[in-house]
JSON list of C-alpha atoms in Angstrom, two decimals:
[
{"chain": "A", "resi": 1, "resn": "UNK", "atom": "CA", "xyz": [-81.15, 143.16, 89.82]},
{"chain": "A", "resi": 2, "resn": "UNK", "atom": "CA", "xyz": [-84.84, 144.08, 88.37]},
{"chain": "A", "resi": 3, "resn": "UNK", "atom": "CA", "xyz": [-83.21, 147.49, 87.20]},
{"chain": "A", "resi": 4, "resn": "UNK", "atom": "CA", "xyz": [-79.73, 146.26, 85.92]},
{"chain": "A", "resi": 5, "resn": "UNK", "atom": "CA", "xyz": [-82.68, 143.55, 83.38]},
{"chain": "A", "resi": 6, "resn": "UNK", "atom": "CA", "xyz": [-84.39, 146.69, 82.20]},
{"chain": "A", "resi": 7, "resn": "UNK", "atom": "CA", "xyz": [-81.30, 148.65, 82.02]},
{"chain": "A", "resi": 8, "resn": "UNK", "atom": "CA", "xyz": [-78.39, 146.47, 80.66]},
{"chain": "A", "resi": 9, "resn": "UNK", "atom": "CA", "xyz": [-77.78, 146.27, 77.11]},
{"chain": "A", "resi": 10, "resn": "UNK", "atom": "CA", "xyz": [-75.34, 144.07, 75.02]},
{"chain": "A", "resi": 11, "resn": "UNK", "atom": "CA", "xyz": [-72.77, 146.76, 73.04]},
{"chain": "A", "resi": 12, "resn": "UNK", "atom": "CA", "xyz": [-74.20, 148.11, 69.50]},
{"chain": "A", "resi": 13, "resn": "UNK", "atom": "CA", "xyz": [-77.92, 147.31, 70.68]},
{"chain": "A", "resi": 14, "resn": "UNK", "atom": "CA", "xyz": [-80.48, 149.71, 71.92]},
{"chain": "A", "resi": 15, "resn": "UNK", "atom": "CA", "xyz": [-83.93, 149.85, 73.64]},
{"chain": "A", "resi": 16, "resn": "UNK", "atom": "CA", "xyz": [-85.44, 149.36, 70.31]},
{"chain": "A", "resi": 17, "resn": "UNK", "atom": "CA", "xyz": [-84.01, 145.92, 70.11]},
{"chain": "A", "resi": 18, "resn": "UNK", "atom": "CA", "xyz": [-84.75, 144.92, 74.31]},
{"chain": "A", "resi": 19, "resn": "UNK", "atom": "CA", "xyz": [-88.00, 143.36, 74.96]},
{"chain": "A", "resi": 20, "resn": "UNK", "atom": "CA", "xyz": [-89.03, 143.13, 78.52]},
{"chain": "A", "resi": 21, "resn": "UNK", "atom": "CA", "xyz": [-92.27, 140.65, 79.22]},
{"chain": "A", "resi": 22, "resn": "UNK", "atom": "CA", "xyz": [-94.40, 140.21, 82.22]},
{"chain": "A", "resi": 23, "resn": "UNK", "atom": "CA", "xyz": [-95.57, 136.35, 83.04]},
{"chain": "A", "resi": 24, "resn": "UNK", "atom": "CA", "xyz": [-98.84, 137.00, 84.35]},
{"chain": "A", "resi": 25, "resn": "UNK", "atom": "CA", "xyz": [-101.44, 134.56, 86.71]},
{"chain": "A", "resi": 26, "resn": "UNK", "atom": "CA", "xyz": [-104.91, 136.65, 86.34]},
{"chain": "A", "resi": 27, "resn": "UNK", "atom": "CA", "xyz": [-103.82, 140.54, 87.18]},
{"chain": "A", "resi": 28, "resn": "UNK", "atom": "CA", "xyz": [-100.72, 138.97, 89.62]},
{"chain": "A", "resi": 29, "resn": "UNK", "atom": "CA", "xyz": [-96.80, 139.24, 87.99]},
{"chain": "A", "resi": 30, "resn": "UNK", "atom": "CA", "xyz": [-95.58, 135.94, 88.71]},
{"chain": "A", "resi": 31, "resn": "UNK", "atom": "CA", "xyz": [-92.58, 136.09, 85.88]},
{"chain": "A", "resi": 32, "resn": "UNK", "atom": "CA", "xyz": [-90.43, 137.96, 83.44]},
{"chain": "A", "resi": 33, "resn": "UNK", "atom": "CA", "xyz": [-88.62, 137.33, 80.34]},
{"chain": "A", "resi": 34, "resn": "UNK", "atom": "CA", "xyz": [-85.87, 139.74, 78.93]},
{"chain": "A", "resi": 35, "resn": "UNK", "atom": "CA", "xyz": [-84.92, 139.44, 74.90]},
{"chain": "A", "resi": 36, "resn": "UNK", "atom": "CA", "xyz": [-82.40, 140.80, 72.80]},
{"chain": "A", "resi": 37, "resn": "UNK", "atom": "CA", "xyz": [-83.41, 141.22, 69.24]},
{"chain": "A", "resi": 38, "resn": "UNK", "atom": "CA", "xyz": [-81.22, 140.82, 66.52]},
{"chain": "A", "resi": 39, "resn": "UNK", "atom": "CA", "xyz": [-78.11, 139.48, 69.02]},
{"chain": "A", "resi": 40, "resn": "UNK", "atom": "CA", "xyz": [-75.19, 138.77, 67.92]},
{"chain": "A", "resi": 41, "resn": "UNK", "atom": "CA", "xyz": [-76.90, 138.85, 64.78]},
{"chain": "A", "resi": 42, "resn": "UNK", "atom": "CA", "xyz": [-79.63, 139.75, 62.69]},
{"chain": "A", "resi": 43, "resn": "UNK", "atom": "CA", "xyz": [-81.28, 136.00, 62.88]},
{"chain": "A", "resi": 44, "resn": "UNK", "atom": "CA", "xyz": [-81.19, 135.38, 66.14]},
{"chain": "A", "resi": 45, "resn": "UNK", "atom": "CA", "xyz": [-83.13, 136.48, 69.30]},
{"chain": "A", "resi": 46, "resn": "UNK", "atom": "CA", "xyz": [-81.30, 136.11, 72.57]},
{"chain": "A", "resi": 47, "resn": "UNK", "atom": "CA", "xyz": [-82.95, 135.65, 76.10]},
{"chain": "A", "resi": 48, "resn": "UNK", "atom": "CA", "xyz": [-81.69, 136.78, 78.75]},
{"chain": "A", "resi": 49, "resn": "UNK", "atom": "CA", "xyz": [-83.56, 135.63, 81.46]},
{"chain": "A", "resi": 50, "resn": "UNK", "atom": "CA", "xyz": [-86.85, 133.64, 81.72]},
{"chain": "A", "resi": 51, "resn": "UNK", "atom": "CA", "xyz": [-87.58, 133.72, 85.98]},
{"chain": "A", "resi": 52, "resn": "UNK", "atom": "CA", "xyz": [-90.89, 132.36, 87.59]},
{"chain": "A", "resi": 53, "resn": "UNK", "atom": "CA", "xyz": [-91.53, 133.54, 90.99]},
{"chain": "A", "resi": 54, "resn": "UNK", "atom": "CA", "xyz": [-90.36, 130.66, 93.96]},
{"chain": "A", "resi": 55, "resn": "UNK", "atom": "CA", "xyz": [-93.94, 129.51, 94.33]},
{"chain": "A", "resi": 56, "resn": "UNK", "atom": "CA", "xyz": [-95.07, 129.14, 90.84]},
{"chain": "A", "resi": 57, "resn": "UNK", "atom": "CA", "xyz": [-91.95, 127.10, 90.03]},
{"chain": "A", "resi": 58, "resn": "UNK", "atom": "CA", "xyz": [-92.84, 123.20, 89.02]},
{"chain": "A", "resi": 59, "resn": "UNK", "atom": "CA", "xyz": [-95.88, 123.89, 87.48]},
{"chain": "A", "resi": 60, "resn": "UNK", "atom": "CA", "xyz": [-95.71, 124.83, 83.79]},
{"chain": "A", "resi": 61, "resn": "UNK", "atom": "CA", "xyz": [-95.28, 128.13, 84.04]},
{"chain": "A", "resi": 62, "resn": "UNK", "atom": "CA", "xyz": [-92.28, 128.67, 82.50]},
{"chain": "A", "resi": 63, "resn": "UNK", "atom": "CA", "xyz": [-92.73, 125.92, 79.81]},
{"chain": "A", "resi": 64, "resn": "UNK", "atom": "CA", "xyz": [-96.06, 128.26, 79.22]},
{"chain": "A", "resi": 65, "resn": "UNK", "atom": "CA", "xyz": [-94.48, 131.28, 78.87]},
{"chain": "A", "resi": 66, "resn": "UNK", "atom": "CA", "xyz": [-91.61, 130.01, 77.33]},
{"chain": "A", "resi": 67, "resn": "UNK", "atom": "CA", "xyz": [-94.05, 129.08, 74.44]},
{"chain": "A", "resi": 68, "resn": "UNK", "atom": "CA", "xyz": [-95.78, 132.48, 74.32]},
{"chain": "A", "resi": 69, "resn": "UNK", "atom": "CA", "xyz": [-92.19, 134.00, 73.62]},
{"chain": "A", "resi": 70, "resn": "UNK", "atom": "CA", "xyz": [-91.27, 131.54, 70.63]},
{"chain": "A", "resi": 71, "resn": "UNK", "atom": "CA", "xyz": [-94.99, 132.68, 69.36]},
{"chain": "A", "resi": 72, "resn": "UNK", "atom": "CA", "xyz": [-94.30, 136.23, 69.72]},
{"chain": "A", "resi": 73, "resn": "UNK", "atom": "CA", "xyz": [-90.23, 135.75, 68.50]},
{"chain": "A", "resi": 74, "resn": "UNK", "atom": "CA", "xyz": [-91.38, 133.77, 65.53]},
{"chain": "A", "resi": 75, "resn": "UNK", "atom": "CA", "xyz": [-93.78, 136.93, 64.38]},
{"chain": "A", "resi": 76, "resn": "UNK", "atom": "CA", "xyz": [-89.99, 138.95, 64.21]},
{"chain": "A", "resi": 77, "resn": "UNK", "atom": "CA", "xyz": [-89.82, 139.12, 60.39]},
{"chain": "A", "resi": 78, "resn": "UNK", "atom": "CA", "xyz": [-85.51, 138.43, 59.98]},
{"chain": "A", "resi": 79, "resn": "UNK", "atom": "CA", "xyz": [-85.81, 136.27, 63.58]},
{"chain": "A", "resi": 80, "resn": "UNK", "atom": "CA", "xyz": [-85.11, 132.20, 62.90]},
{"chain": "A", "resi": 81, "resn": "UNK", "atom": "CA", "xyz": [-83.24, 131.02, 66.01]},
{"chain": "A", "resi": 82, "resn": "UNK", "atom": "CA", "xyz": [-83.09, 131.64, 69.78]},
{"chain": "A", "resi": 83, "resn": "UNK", "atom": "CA", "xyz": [-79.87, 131.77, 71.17]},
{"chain": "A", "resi": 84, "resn": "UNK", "atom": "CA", "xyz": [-79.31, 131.36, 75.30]},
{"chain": "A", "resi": 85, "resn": "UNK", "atom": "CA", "xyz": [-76.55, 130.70, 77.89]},
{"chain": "A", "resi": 86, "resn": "UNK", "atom": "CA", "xyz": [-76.69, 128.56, 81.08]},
{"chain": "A", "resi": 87, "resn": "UNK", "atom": "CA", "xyz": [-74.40, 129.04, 84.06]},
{"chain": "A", "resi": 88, "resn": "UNK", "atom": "CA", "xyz": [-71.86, 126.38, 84.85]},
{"chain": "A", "resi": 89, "resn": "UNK", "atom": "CA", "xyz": [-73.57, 126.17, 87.95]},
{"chain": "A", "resi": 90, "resn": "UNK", "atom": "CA", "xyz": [-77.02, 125.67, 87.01]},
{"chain": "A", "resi": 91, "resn": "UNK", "atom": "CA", "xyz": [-78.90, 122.27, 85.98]},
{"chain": "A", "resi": 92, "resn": "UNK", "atom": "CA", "xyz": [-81.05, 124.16, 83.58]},
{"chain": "A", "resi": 93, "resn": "UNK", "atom": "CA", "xyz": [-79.38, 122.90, 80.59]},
{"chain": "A", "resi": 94, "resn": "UNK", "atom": "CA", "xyz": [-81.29, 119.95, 81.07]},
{"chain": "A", "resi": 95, "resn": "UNK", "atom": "CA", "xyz": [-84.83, 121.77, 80.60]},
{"chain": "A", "resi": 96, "resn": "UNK", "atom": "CA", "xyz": [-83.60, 123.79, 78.05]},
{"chain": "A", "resi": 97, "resn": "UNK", "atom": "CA", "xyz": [-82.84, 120.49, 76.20]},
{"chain": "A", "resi": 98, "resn": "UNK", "atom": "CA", "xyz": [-86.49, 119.26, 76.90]},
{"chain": "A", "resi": 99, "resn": "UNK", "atom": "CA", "xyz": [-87.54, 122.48, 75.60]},
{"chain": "A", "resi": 100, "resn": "UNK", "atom": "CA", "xyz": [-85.64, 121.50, 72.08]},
{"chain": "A", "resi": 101, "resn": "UNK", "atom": "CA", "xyz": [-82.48, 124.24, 72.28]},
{"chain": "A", "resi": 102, "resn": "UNK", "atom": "CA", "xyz": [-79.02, 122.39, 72.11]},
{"chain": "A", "resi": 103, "resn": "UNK", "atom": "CA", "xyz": [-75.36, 122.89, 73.27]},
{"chain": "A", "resi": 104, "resn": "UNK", "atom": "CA", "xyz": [-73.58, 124.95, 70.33]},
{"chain": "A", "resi": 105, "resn": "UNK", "atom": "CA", "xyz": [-70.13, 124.39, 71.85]},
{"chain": "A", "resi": 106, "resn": "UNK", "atom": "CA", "xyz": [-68.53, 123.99, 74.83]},
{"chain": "A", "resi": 107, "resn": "UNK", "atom": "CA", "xyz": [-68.50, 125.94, 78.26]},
{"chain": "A", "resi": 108, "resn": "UNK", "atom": "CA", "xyz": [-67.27, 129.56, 77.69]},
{"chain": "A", "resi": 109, "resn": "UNK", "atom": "CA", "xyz": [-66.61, 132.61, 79.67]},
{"chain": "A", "resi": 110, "resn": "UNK", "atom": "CA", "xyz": [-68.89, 135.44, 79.90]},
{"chain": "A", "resi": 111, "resn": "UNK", "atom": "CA", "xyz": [-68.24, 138.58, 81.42]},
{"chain": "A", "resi": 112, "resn": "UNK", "atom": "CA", "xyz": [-71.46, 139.78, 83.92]},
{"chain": "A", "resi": 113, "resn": "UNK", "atom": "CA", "xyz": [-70.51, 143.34, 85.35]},
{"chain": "A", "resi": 114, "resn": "UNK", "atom": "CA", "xyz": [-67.33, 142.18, 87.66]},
{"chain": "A", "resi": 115, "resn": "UNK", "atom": "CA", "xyz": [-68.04, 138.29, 87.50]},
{"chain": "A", "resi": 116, "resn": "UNK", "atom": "CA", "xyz": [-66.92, 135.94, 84.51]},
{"chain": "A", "resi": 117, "resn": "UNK", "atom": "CA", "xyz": [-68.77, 133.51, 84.39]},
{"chain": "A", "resi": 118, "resn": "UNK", "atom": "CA", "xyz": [-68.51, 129.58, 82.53]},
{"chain": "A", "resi": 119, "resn": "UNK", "atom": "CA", "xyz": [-71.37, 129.28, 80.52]},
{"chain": "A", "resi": 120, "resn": "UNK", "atom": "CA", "xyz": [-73.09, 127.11, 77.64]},
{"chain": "A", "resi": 121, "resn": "UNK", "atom": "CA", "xyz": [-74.61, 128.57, 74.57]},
{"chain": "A", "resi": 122, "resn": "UNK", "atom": "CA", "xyz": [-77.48, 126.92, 73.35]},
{"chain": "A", "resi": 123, "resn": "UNK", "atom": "CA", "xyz": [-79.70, 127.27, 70.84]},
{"chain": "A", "resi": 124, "resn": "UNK", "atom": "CA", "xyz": [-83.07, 126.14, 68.89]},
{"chain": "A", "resi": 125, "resn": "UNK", "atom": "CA", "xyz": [-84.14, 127.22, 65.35]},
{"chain": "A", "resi": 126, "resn": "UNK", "atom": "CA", "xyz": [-87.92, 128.18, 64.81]},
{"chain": "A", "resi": 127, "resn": "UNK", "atom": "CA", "xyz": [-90.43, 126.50, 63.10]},
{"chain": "A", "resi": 128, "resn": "UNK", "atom": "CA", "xyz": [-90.10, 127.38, 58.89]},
{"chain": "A", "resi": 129, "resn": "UNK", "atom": "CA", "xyz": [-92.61, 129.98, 58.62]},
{"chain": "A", "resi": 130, "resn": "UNK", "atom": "CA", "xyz": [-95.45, 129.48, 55.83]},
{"chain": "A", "resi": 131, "resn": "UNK", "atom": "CA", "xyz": [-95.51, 131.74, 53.30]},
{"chain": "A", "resi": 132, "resn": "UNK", "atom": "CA", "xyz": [-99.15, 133.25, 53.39]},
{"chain": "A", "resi": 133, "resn": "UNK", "atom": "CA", "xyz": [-99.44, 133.52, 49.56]}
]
């Protein structure tokens, strides 16, 4: 799985466009965060996969890194939106929503290696950047 998020790429993207982040507790890796930029187009970043470690979990350590990315994303000169998807058979819909991304449709299949998947897209625009001039 940890080689297959370095490794896997959406079709007509390259490494240029993959960002791969650690979450970090002092010199411990307790998280990572994978980001496609530019996917499916050139406004939009898509993650991939935000994952705390079991024993960090309920804490605010995703909703912490979670807000380092949208820092970092919103430096991404074209970047204005962050698209995601949500397994059918996950709740985390629910904190994306808290988190300010909404449904942009329905369920929908997506194709992981072998599985299909139902899934929800969801996605929050960025805060208007202010023109430093």
């Amino acid at each position: 799985e940890a080689r297959a998020l370095l490794d896997v790429l959406p079709n007509g993207k390259s490494y240029d466009d993959k960002f791969v982040f650690g979450v970090l507790y002092g010199p411990q890796l307790i998280g990572c965060i994978d980001v496609i930029q530019a996917f499916p187009d050139a406004k939009t970043a898509m993650l991939g996969l935000l994952a705390i470690a079991e024993p960090f979990q309920g804490r605010g350590w995703g909703r912490l890194a979670y807000q380092a990315l949208e820092q970092e994303i919103g430096a991404w000169p074209a970047i204005d939106r962050i698209r995601l998807r949500v397994p059918e058979s996950s709740s985390s819909h629910k904190y994306w929503e808290k988190m300010g991304f909404v449904a942009n449709g329905g369920w929908v299949p997506f194709r992981y290696g072998v599985k299909t998947l139902q899934t929800l897209v969801m996605v929050k625009a960025l805060p208007a950047r202010q023109d430093p001039g």
